[in-house]
Amino acid sequence: MNKLNTGNILIFKKYGKSIISKITDSPYTHAAIVVKDPWWDNLKKGLYVIQSTSYYDKDIEQHKLKKGVQMEYLNYVIKDRKVDVRFLSNIKRDENFKKKFKKIHDLTYNKPYDSNLCDWLCTGLYNLGCKLCKNCRHDNNFWCSALVGFFYVKLNILSENIDWSNLSPADLSKIKPLNPYKLSEPIHLNY
């Protein structure tokens, strides 16, 4: 865990099968992005995740129960879950990176979870091979993998052409970043 850094991707496996794992033919059902030692709002140093959830949980920035895009303690989020990590490398986590990351945080924070059934159906069909049916790229709400994809596009780690609104956790397990950035293969973090 001491190798984790801001921008690493966490991908979660569900015990047993879920509709997401069946449609994507992958064990991955959730995704989040790591934040190490947040540099805003006087948050304590440590490891956190930014994620979008469909269930109510306690957000550490506002100290209230909510769903959608929020930040939580990493240890709380991974407890009793199977989690893999993709380490992001060849990136300078300098002031410019931090400024961009915080700006994306501010754009996405508190946005609702994308629970629109049409969005889910279109992306499900898209992942099953029906490329004519897909979500229009949007940033007014996010499910977990769309949020991670949005961060990566806005950080210029992924191509501007990536359709983040149709990304699944399975896609994040194999997506390739732009040069010079590198993402490791998924590595077990918590088993």
PDB file of C-alpha atoms in Angstrom:
ATOM      1  CA  MET A   1       0.000   0.000   0.000  1.00  0.00           C
ATOM      2  CA  ASN A   2       2.918   2.353   0.527  1.00  0.00           C
ATOM      3  CA  LYS A   3       3.481   2.359  -3.274  1.00  0.00           C
ATOM      4  CA  LEU A   4       0.021   3.793  -3.960  1.00  0.00           C
ATOM      5  CA  ASN A   5      -0.038   7.319  -5.314  1.00  0.00           C
ATOM      6  CA  THR A   6      -2.494   9.869  -6.658  1.00  0.00           C
ATOM      7  CA  GLY A   7      -3.895   8.753  -9.985  1.00  0.00           C
ATOM      8  CA  ASN A   8      -3.542   4.988  -9.522  1.00  0.00           C
ATOM      9  CA  ILE A   9      -6.674   3.120 -10.603  1.00  0.00           C
ATOM     10  CA  LEU A  10      -8.377   0.702  -8.224  1.00  0.00           C
ATOM     11  CA  ILE A  11     -10.599  -1.973  -9.755  1.00  0.00           C
ATOM     12  CA  PHE A  12     -12.808  -4.084  -7.530  1.00  0.00           C
ATOM     13  CA  LYS A  13     -13.935  -7.676  -7.931  1.00  0.00           C
ATOM     14  CA  LYS A  14     -17.290  -8.854  -6.689  1.00  0.00           C
ATOM     15  CA  TYR A  15     -17.655 -12.132  -4.832  1.00  0.00           C
ATOM     16  CA  GLY A  16     -19.723 -14.232  -7.219  1.00  0.00           C
ATOM     17  CA  LYS A  17     -21.281 -13.027 -10.463  1.00  0.00           C
ATOM     18  CA  SER A  18     -23.044  -9.709 -10.982  1.00  0.00           C
ATOM     19  CA  ILE A  19     -24.859  -8.268 -13.975  1.00  0.00           C
ATOM     20  CA  ILE A  20     -21.849  -6.037 -14.683  1.00  0.00           C
ATOM     21  CA  SER A  21     -19.419  -8.959 -14.672  1.00  0.00           C
ATOM     22  CA  LYS A  22     -21.738 -11.018 -16.901  1.00  0.00           C
ATOM     23  CA  ILE A  23     -22.170  -8.269 -19.503  1.00  0.00           C
ATOM     24  CA  THR A  24     -18.481  -7.319 -19.581  1.00  0.00           C
ATOM     25  CA  ASP A  25     -17.237 -10.918 -19.185  1.00  0.00           C
ATOM     26  CA  SER A  26     -14.912  -9.671 -16.465  1.00  0.00           C
ATOM     27  CA  PRO A  27     -14.640 -10.066 -12.697  1.00  0.00           C
ATOM     28  CA  TYR A  28     -14.410  -6.280 -12.249  1.00  0.00           C
ATOM     29  CA  THR A  29     -17.504  -4.442 -11.028  1.00  0.00           C
ATOM     30  CA  HIS A  30     -16.300  -1.139  -9.515  1.00  0.00           C
ATOM     31  CA  ALA A  31     -13.502   1.402  -9.985  1.00  0.00           C
ATOM     32  CA  ALA A  32     -12.005   4.326  -8.092  1.00  0.00           C
ATOM     33  CA  ILE A  33      -9.008   6.636  -8.262  1.00  0.00           C
ATOM     34  CA  VAL A  34      -6.407   6.983  -5.506  1.00  0.00           C
ATOM     35  CA  VAL A  35      -5.589  10.295  -3.817  1.00  0.00           C
ATOM     36  CA  LYS A  36      -2.455  10.392  -1.663  1.00  0.00           C
ATOM     37  CA  ASP A  37      -2.051  13.178   0.882  1.00  0.00           C
ATOM     38  CA  PRO A  38      -4.754  15.562  -0.438  1.00  0.00           C
ATOM     39  CA  TRP A  39      -3.453  19.101  -0.787  1.00  0.00           C
ATOM     40  CA  TRP A  40      -6.764  20.888  -0.285  1.00  0.00           C
ATOM     41  CA  ASP A  41      -9.239  21.717   2.489  1.00  0.00           C
ATOM     42  CA  ASN A  42      -6.802  20.867   5.292  1.00  0.00           C
ATOM     43  CA  LEU A  43      -7.472  17.151   4.889  1.00  0.00           C
ATOM     44  CA  LYS A  44      -5.190  14.863   6.847  1.00  0.00           C
ATOM     45  CA  LYS A  45      -2.332  13.145   5.059  1.00  0.00           C
ATOM     46  CA  GLY A  46      -3.129   9.587   4.047  1.00  0.00           C
ATOM     47  CA  LEU A  47      -4.656   7.463   1.322  1.00  0.00           C
ATOM     48  CA  TYR A  48      -8.118   8.220  -0.022  1.00  0.00           C
ATOM     49  CA  VAL A  49     -10.219   7.325  -3.038  1.00  0.00           C
ATOM     50  CA  ILE A  50     -12.489   9.383  -5.230  1.00  0.00           C
ATOM     51  CA  GLN A  51     -15.369   7.277  -6.478  1.00  0.00           C
ATOM     52  CA  SER A  52     -18.975   7.453  -7.576  1.00  0.00           C
ATOM     53  CA  THR A  53     -21.301   5.160  -5.665  1.00  0.00           C
ATOM     54  CA  SER A  54     -24.939   4.172  -5.996  1.00  0.00           C
ATOM     55  CA  TYR A  55     -25.260   3.697  -2.241  1.00  0.00           C
ATOM     56  CA  TYR A  56     -25.086   6.150   0.647  1.00  0.00           C
ATOM     57  CA  ASP A  57     -21.731   6.390   2.345  1.00  0.00           C
ATOM     58  CA  LYS A  58     -19.962   8.936   4.542  1.00  0.00           C
ATOM     59  CA  ASP A  59     -18.026  11.411   2.453  1.00  0.00           C
ATOM     60  CA  ILE A  60     -14.936  12.649   4.290  1.00  0.00           C
ATOM     61  CA  GLU A  61     -14.949  16.144   2.805  1.00  0.00           C
ATOM     62  CA  GLN A  62     -18.474  17.082   3.872  1.00  0.00           C
ATOM     63  CA  HIS A  63     -18.816  14.575   6.712  1.00  0.00           C
ATOM     64  CA  LYS A  64     -22.262  13.472   5.638  1.00  0.00           C
ATOM     65  CA  LEU A  65     -23.951  10.469   4.095  1.00  0.00           C
ATOM     66  CA  LYS A  66     -24.409  10.794   0.373  1.00  0.00           C
ATOM     67  CA  LYS A  67     -24.161   8.915  -2.890  1.00  0.00           C
ATOM     68  CA  GLY A  68     -22.556   9.953  -6.151  1.00  0.00           C
ATOM     69  CA  VAL A  69     -19.059  11.406  -6.482  1.00  0.00           C
ATOM     70  CA  GLN A  70     -17.340  11.560  -3.128  1.00  0.00           C
ATOM     71  CA  MET A  71     -14.036  11.010  -1.368  1.00  0.00           C
ATOM     72  CA  GLU A  72     -13.518   8.338   1.262  1.00  0.00           C
ATOM     73  CA  TYR A  73     -10.700   6.730   3.222  1.00  0.00           C
ATOM     74  CA  LEU A  74      -8.986   4.030   1.178  1.00  0.00           C
ATOM     75  CA  ASN A  75      -8.896   1.502   4.032  1.00  0.00           C
ATOM     76  CA  TYR A  76     -12.644   1.842   4.525  1.00  0.00           C
ATOM     77  CA  VAL A  77     -13.412   1.358   0.822  1.00  0.00           C
ATOM     78  CA  ILE A  78     -11.212  -1.717   0.312  1.00  0.00           C
ATOM     79  CA  LYS A  79     -12.087  -3.449   3.601  1.00  0.00           C
ATOM     80  CA  ASP A  80     -13.319  -7.012   2.971  1.00  0.00           C
ATOM     81  CA  ARG A  81     -13.165  -6.538  -0.807  1.00  0.00           C
ATOM     82  CA  LYS A  82     -10.981  -7.970  -3.548  1.00  0.00           C
ATOM     83  CA  VAL A  83      -9.159  -5.057  -5.143  1.00  0.00           C
ATOM     84  CA  ASP A  84      -6.558  -4.787  -7.889  1.00  0.00           C
ATOM     85  CA  VAL A  85      -4.506  -1.698  -8.661  1.00  0.00           C
ATOM     86  CA  ARG A  86      -3.084  -0.327 -11.893  1.00  0.00           C
ATOM     87  CA  PHE A  87      -0.072   1.810 -11.049  1.00  0.00           C
ATOM     88  CA  LEU A  88       0.320   4.991 -13.094  1.00  0.00           C
ATOM     89  CA  SER A  89       3.927   5.837 -13.945  1.00  0.00           C
ATOM     90  CA  ASN A  90       5.979   8.226 -16.092  1.00  0.00           C
ATOM     91  CA  ILE A  91       3.962  11.139 -14.749  1.00  0.00           C
ATOM     92  CA  LYS A  92       5.179  14.129 -12.772  1.00  0.00           C
ATOM     93  CA  ARG A  93       2.975  14.693  -9.765  1.00  0.00           C
ATOM     94  CA  ASP A  94       4.108  18.299  -9.620  1.00  0.00           C
ATOM     95  CA  GLU A  95       2.189  21.516  -8.950  1.00  0.00           C
ATOM     96  CA  ASN A  96       0.741  21.544 -12.483  1.00  0.00           C
ATOM     97  CA  PHE A  97      -0.570  17.985 -12.032  1.00  0.00           C
ATOM     98  CA  LYS A  98      -1.997  18.859  -8.616  1.00  0.00           C
ATOM     99  CA  LYS A  99      -3.709  21.970  -9.986  1.00  0.00           C
ATOM    100  CA  LYS A 100      -5.319  19.963 -12.833  1.00  0.00           C
ATOM    101  CA  PHE A 101      -6.330  17.133 -10.504  1.00  0.00           C
ATOM    102  CA  LYS A 102      -7.974  19.537  -8.044  1.00  0.00           C
ATOM    103  CA  LYS A 103      -9.797  21.311 -10.880  1.00  0.00           C
ATOM    104  CA  ILE A 104     -11.217  17.964 -12.078  1.00  0.00           C
ATOM    105  CA  HIS A 105     -12.139  17.105  -8.495  1.00  0.00           C
ATOM    106  CA  ASP A 106     -14.033  20.401  -8.251  1.00  0.00           C
ATOM    107  CA  LEU A 107     -15.844  19.730 -11.564  1.00  0.00           C
ATOM    108  CA  THR A 108     -16.985  16.260 -10.504  1.00  0.00           C
ATOM    109  CA  TYR A 109     -17.355  16.402  -6.730  1.00  0.00           C
ATOM    110  CA  ASN A 110     -20.990  16.069  -5.580  1.00  0.00           C
ATOM    111  CA  LYS A 111     -22.211  15.085  -9.049  1.00  0.00           C
ATOM    112  CA  PRO A 112     -24.913  12.406  -8.769  1.00  0.00           C
ATOM    113  CA  TYR A 113     -24.432   8.754  -9.551  1.00  0.00           C
ATOM    114  CA  ASP A 114     -25.562   7.895 -13.084  1.00  0.00           C
ATOM    115  CA  SER A 115     -28.518   5.646 -12.361  1.00  0.00           C
ATOM    116  CA  ASN A 116     -30.295   6.423 -15.639  1.00  0.00           C
ATOM    117  CA  LEU A 117     -31.584   3.061 -16.891  1.00  0.00           C
ATOM    118  CA  CYS A 118     -31.275   4.143 -20.533  1.00  0.00           C
ATOM    119  CA  ASP A 119     -27.579   4.946 -19.979  1.00  0.00           C
ATOM    120  CA  TRP A 120     -27.045   1.546 -18.362  1.00  0.00           C
ATOM    121  CA  LEU A 121     -28.928  -0.285 -21.119  1.00  0.00           C
ATOM    122  CA  CYS A 122     -27.085   1.499 -23.926  1.00  0.00           C
ATOM    123  CA  THR A 123     -23.672   0.905 -22.381  1.00  0.00           C
ATOM    124  CA  GLY A 124     -24.566  -2.721 -21.640  1.00  0.00           C
ATOM    125  CA  LEU A 125     -25.553  -3.287 -25.269  1.00  0.00           C
ATOM    126  CA  TYR A 126     -22.430  -1.431 -26.387  1.00  0.00           C
ATOM    127  CA  ASN A 127     -20.277  -3.750 -24.242  1.00  0.00           C
ATOM    128  CA  LEU A 128     -22.104  -6.764 -25.688  1.00  0.00           C
ATOM    129  CA  GLY A 129     -21.043  -5.685 -29.171  1.00  0.00           C
ATOM    130  CA  CYS A 130     -23.898  -3.481 -30.367  1.00  0.00           C
ATOM    131  CA  LYS A 131     -21.731  -0.490 -31.287  1.00  0.00           C
ATOM    132  CA  LEU A 132     -24.711   1.442 -32.692  1.00  0.00           C
ATOM    133  CA  CYS A 133     -26.153   1.770 -29.196  1.00  0.00           C
ATOM    134  CA  LYS A 134     -24.024   3.821 -26.849  1.00  0.00           C
ATOM    135  CA  ASN A 135     -24.227   6.599 -24.331  1.00  0.00           C
ATOM    136  CA  CYS A 136     -23.523  10.148 -25.362  1.00  0.00           C
ATOM    137  CA  ARG A 137     -20.487  11.373 -23.476  1.00  0.00           C
ATOM    138  CA  HIS A 138     -21.657  13.485 -20.541  1.00  0.00           C
ATOM    139  CA  ASP A 139     -20.313  14.999 -17.329  1.00  0.00           C
ATOM    140  CA  ASN A 140     -23.464  15.816 -15.358  1.00  0.00           C
ATOM    141  CA  ASN A 141     -23.449  12.445 -13.581  1.00  0.00           C
ATOM    142  CA  PHE A 142     -21.061   9.494 -13.384  1.00  0.00           C
ATOM    143  CA  TRP A 143     -20.890   5.848 -12.567  1.00  0.00           C
ATOM    144  CA  CYS A 144     -17.585   4.672 -11.133  1.00  0.00           C
ATOM    145  CA  SER A 145     -15.617   3.844 -14.284  1.00  0.00           C
ATOM    146  CA  ALA A 146     -16.937   6.883 -16.183  1.00  0.00           C
ATOM    147  CA  LEU A 147     -15.589   9.065 -13.370  1.00  0.00           C
ATOM    148  CA  VAL A 148     -12.123   7.477 -13.551  1.00  0.00           C
ATOM    149  CA  GLY A 149     -12.151   7.784 -17.342  1.00  0.00           C
ATOM    150  CA  PHE A 150     -13.173  11.453 -17.093  1.00  0.00           C
ATOM    151  CA  PHE A 151     -10.254  12.154 -14.729  1.00  0.00           C
ATOM    152  CA  TYR A 152      -7.810  10.421 -17.076  1.00  0.00           C
ATOM    153  CA  VAL A 153      -9.066  12.257 -20.178  1.00  0.00           C
ATOM    154  CA  LYS A 154      -8.940  15.643 -18.431  1.00  0.00           C
ATOM    155  CA  LEU A 155      -5.438  14.867 -17.082  1.00  0.00           C
ATOM    156  CA  ASN A 156      -4.387  14.076 -20.704  1.00  0.00           C
ATOM    157  CA  ILE A 157      -3.465  10.518 -19.733  1.00  0.00           C
ATOM    158  CA  LEU A 158      -6.101   9.128 -22.107  1.00  0.00           C
ATOM    159  CA  SER A 159      -7.001  10.452 -25.544  1.00  0.00           C
ATOM    160  CA  GLU A 160      -9.583  13.234 -25.682  1.00  0.00           C
ATOM    161  CA  ASN A 161     -11.529  10.894 -27.994  1.00  0.00           C
ATOM    162  CA  ILE A 162     -12.115   8.287 -25.263  1.00  0.00           C
ATOM    163  CA  ASP A 163     -15.813   7.951 -24.559  1.00  0.00           C
ATOM    164  CA  TRP A 164     -15.679   7.910 -20.755  1.00  0.00           C
ATOM    165  CA  SER A 165     -19.461   7.536 -20.406  1.00  0.00           C
ATOM    166  CA  ASN A 166     -19.298   4.037 -21.913  1.00  0.00           C
ATOM    167  CA  LEU A 167     -16.304   2.782 -19.929  1.00  0.00           C
ATOM    168  CA  SER A 168     -16.778  -0.199 -17.647  1.00  0.00           C
ATOM    169  CA  PRO A 169     -14.478  -1.375 -14.837  1.00  0.00           C
ATOM    170  CA  ALA A 170     -13.391  -4.141 -17.244  1.00  0.00           C
ATOM    171  CA  ASP A 171     -12.297  -1.487 -19.764  1.00  0.00           C
ATOM    172  CA  LEU A 172     -10.173   0.184 -17.078  1.00  0.00           C
ATOM    173  CA  SER A 173      -8.438  -3.137 -16.405  1.00  0.00           C
ATOM    174  CA  LYS A 174      -6.897  -3.096 -19.888  1.00  0.00           C
ATOM    175  CA  ILE A 175      -7.040   0.489 -21.210  1.00  0.00           C
ATOM    176  CA  LYS A 176      -3.789   1.903 -22.615  1.00  0.00           C
ATOM    177  CA  PRO A 177      -2.690   5.460 -21.748  1.00  0.00           C
ATOM    178  CA  LEU A 178      -1.097   7.970 -24.104  1.00  0.00           C
ATOM    179  CA  ASN A 179       2.703   8.067 -24.329  1.00  0.00           C
ATOM    180  CA  PRO A 180       4.759   8.631 -22.216  1.00  0.00           C
ATOM    181  CA  TYR A 181       2.400   7.436 -19.463  1.00  0.00           C
ATOM    182  CA  LYS A 182       2.251   3.815 -18.390  1.00  0.00           C
ATOM    183  CA  LEU A 183      -0.287   1.757 -16.453  1.00  0.00           C
ATOM    184  CA  SER A 184       0.772  -1.524 -14.906  1.00  0.00           C
ATOM    185  CA  GLU A 185      -1.228  -4.669 -15.460  1.00  0.00           C
ATOM    186  CA  PRO A 186      -3.752  -5.168 -12.624  1.00  0.00           C
ATOM    187  CA  ILE A 187      -1.881  -6.213  -9.470  1.00  0.00           C
ATOM    188  CA  HIS A 188      -3.564  -7.687  -6.388  1.00  0.00           C
ATOM    189  CA  LEU A 189      -3.818  -5.097  -3.659  1.00  0.00           C
ATOM    190  CA  ASN A 190      -6.289  -6.525  -1.178  1.00  0.00           C
ATOM    191  CA  TYR A 191      -7.154 -10.253  -1.077  1.00  0.00           C
TER     192      TYR A 191
END
